[in-house]
């Protein structure tokens, strides 16, 4: 349990970055930097967070930070971890250095999945945090493997025949857990206490740990910037985005939602889902609702709560 | 400020000093400004933890706003549990 | 004191990397380079090295991990070729752009399609503009010597560029040779530990890989070209120092019977030995021919090439790669530019040979020399680009 007043005042991700007003990325990054264990290196892949936080000669990072490319956050982290391991073996350093990769969903669910799989299989000691805003926002809102069914993006537009993305979102956390890692979790900034606890747990794991954080995007999801936390909360309260963790074989639902709000509460305030409320797409809307329910039941079962 | 030549910039595009973005005035983006009613503020720090721009300043008894950087997103006003923050047009 | 041991080109590369006390190796298997990765794995498994070996899931991740490790300040080694090098292509530019002294052995192999595992230089020539220092080796001894020298050159604080050590797939990678190796202590003294200018240091929060817009990107690239110039200057210091230690000299070029030659062949890698043999035979017949082998390909030693070929009347440039649609193959383009830019116009023709492991015969080389001599006499090139060894 964390009390806000006990968190460090010092900002390791400073203001003056160029992320949009109301963007969830910096909220998540600030939370990560508030619960670091000690010396830490952060790796980011190409995307909004990277381009907006490191416009030369400006950088918002007050921790050692590196960006290499779009698809290799986990591989770069592997290399850094290996270097520090070798230095320790050779007696060049004696302190532990934590390594955290913060990457977007495009660089995670799609183009980076191979590098992630490799790094998880090799059991490098690092934390992989996916900022999941459910599309390629940096290139202008294209669909990714994390985009949910029904969402309109610029490459899965709400057409007259096909209303948004026809496919479901990938179960990224499930893929990670299948690698036999010790810790994996979902999170979202609205539940800051839950998120802070998960970040710290992930850091303390000796080996790879993964957190998938839902980070709402005002521009891509088409809502008012002031509503970022509200939407992040509604995602949980409607059971659209279950918050759970996996620890050494055991699943736990960390935020219980006994009396869920209708999924429509989450969908209707976002432009990307607006078309689903046209009467001709009732079937698709129902499918989204059905998916949310099925997914929730699946997670409940895993958590032993069903 | 005149820009550095190729002979002057550090190699490999490295930025040798952390947190230099602080010089950038993101406050210019704002159309609405958050105004804090210090009498209502209970210093719960909810606005501080949710601020995307590290623009909530933690003081002894209440919070304040860093207008040099605040982009005016309004998350603080929306999330304040005691409604101590109002968004006012610039 | 040096000793003699029998090693293949791949084993020599692994052995040299071991003696260079690399901190991190991240590599992926690919024919004909695989033995490097295997040998190094054995060193690790037997506790002969303190290296952290990452057996990655692709070459793209191999180079990505090398970049991460090098940024942390580690001495880093990897090896690849062909498709693997092509998969790394994106990362090659990032390694040089971030000014990281990664050393890579490349057992040159043809590129698909059609798939072919044998030697030519298409792989590295496809990456020749990626900002890496590049040398081409003629035999196993050179592979060994170059891996060690590569760390010295690329890690120099005035240089800080990655370096590729090229050697012909199978021809060198799998050929056993008795080579002279240095003692571990000698290599250690020659290289010392890696020094860094900037690194990922938890005590000094630096930003690497920042976004550079039109207001700075050009400056960064201009600076990188300057590093190539520095590498060119520093090269001679490194090879001189290594010569003192090993007795083996690697001045920019290897010149053979060029002083009074009328016609010459210039080529890279293992073919050079055969070309010299043929040249010797022709000399015995009174034909004035010579051979030039540049070790260094990037940065290109234009000044030295011009000087070495000062009195040549005709030149045949051998390329083991095609630059499709270009006027000449990659090496020949550089030679043409080198001569033309100095206002030195002599008849030069390009020979494309040996693609996909096709052997070049002494008879074919003799034909090339004879054609060069004829061209020298006539003062004019008959055919700008010749394909030798292909069925017409």
PDB file of C-alpha atoms in Angstrom, chain B residues 22-65:
ATOM      1  CA  UNK B  22      11.922  21.593 -18.299  1.00  0.00           C
ATOM      2  CA  UNK B  23      13.088  24.594 -20.354  1.00  0.00           C
ATOM      3  CA  UNK B  24      10.249  24.082 -22.817  1.00  0.00           C
ATOM      4  CA  UNK B  25       7.197  26.195 -22.054  1.00  0.00           C
ATOM      5  CA  UNK B  26       4.365  23.731 -22.617  1.00  0.00           C
ATOM      6  CA  UNK B  27       2.088  26.157 -20.749  1.00  0.00           C
ATOM      7  CA  UNK B  28       1.671  28.007 -24.038  1.00  0.00           C
ATOM      8  CA  UNK B  29      -0.586  25.177 -25.233  1.00  0.00           C
ATOM      9  CA  UNK B  30      -3.239  26.001 -22.645  1.00  0.00           C
ATOM     10  CA  UNK B  31      -6.676  27.428 -23.403  1.00  0.00           C
ATOM     11  CA  UNK B  32      -8.123  26.790 -19.935  1.00  0.00           C
ATOM     12  CA  UNK B  33      -6.189  27.165 -16.706  1.00  0.00           C
ATOM     13  CA  UNK B  34      -6.785  25.224 -13.495  1.00  0.00           C
ATOM     14  CA  UNK B  35      -7.353  27.515 -10.537  1.00  0.00           C
ATOM     15  CA  UNK B  36      -7.036  26.049  -7.062  1.00  0.00           C
ATOM     16  CA  UNK B  37      -9.285  27.121  -4.213  1.00  0.00           C
ATOM     17  CA  UNK B  38      -6.766  26.733  -1.395  1.00  0.00           C
ATOM     18  CA  UNK B  39      -9.537  26.911   1.188  1.00  0.00           C
ATOM     19  CA  UNK B  40     -11.193  23.842  -0.285  1.00  0.00           C
ATOM     20  CA  UNK B  41      -7.975  21.912  -1.045  1.00  0.00           C
ATOM     21  CA  UNK B  42      -7.398  19.046   1.402  1.00  0.00           C
ATOM     22  CA  UNK B  43      -3.938  18.303   0.008  1.00  0.00           C
ATOM     23  CA  UNK B  44      -4.932  14.728  -0.887  1.00  0.00           C
ATOM     24  CA  UNK B  45      -2.544  14.799  -3.873  1.00  0.00           C
ATOM     25  CA  UNK B  46      -4.958  13.046  -6.229  1.00  0.00           C
ATOM     26  CA  UNK B  47      -4.386  15.846  -8.754  1.00  0.00           C
ATOM     27  CA  UNK B  48      -0.629  15.469  -8.285  1.00  0.00           C
ATOM     28  CA  UNK B  49      -0.519  11.743  -9.022  1.00  0.00           C
ATOM     29  CA  UNK B  50      -2.773  12.075 -12.095  1.00  0.00           C
ATOM     30  CA  UNK B  51      -1.104  15.141 -13.644  1.00  0.00           C
ATOM     31  CA  UNK B  52       0.429  14.187 -17.027  1.00  0.00           C
ATOM     32  CA  UNK B  53       2.708  17.209 -16.970  1.00  0.00           C
ATOM     33  CA  UNK B  54       4.141  17.136 -13.454  1.00  0.00           C
ATOM     34  CA  UNK B  55       2.555  20.549 -13.083  1.00  0.00           C
ATOM     35  CA  UNK B  56       1.010  20.214  -9.653  1.00  0.00           C
ATOM     36  CA  UNK B  57       3.312  21.652  -7.034  1.00  0.00           C
ATOM     37  CA  UNK B  58       3.175  20.062  -3.601  1.00  0.00           C
ATOM     38  CA  UNK B  59       3.146  22.666  -0.841  1.00  0.00           C
ATOM     39  CA  UNK B  60       2.875  22.257   2.914  1.00  0.00           C
ATOM     40  CA  UNK B  61      -0.900  22.745   3.265  1.00  0.00           C
ATOM     41  CA  UNK B  62      -2.231  22.623  -0.295  1.00  0.00           C
ATOM     42  CA  UNK B  63      -1.193  22.255  -3.900  1.00  0.00           C
ATOM     43  CA  UNK B  64      -0.315  24.877  -6.479  1.00  0.00           C
ATOM     44  CA  UNK B  65      -0.020  24.858 -10.283  1.00  0.00           C
TER      45      UNK B  65
END
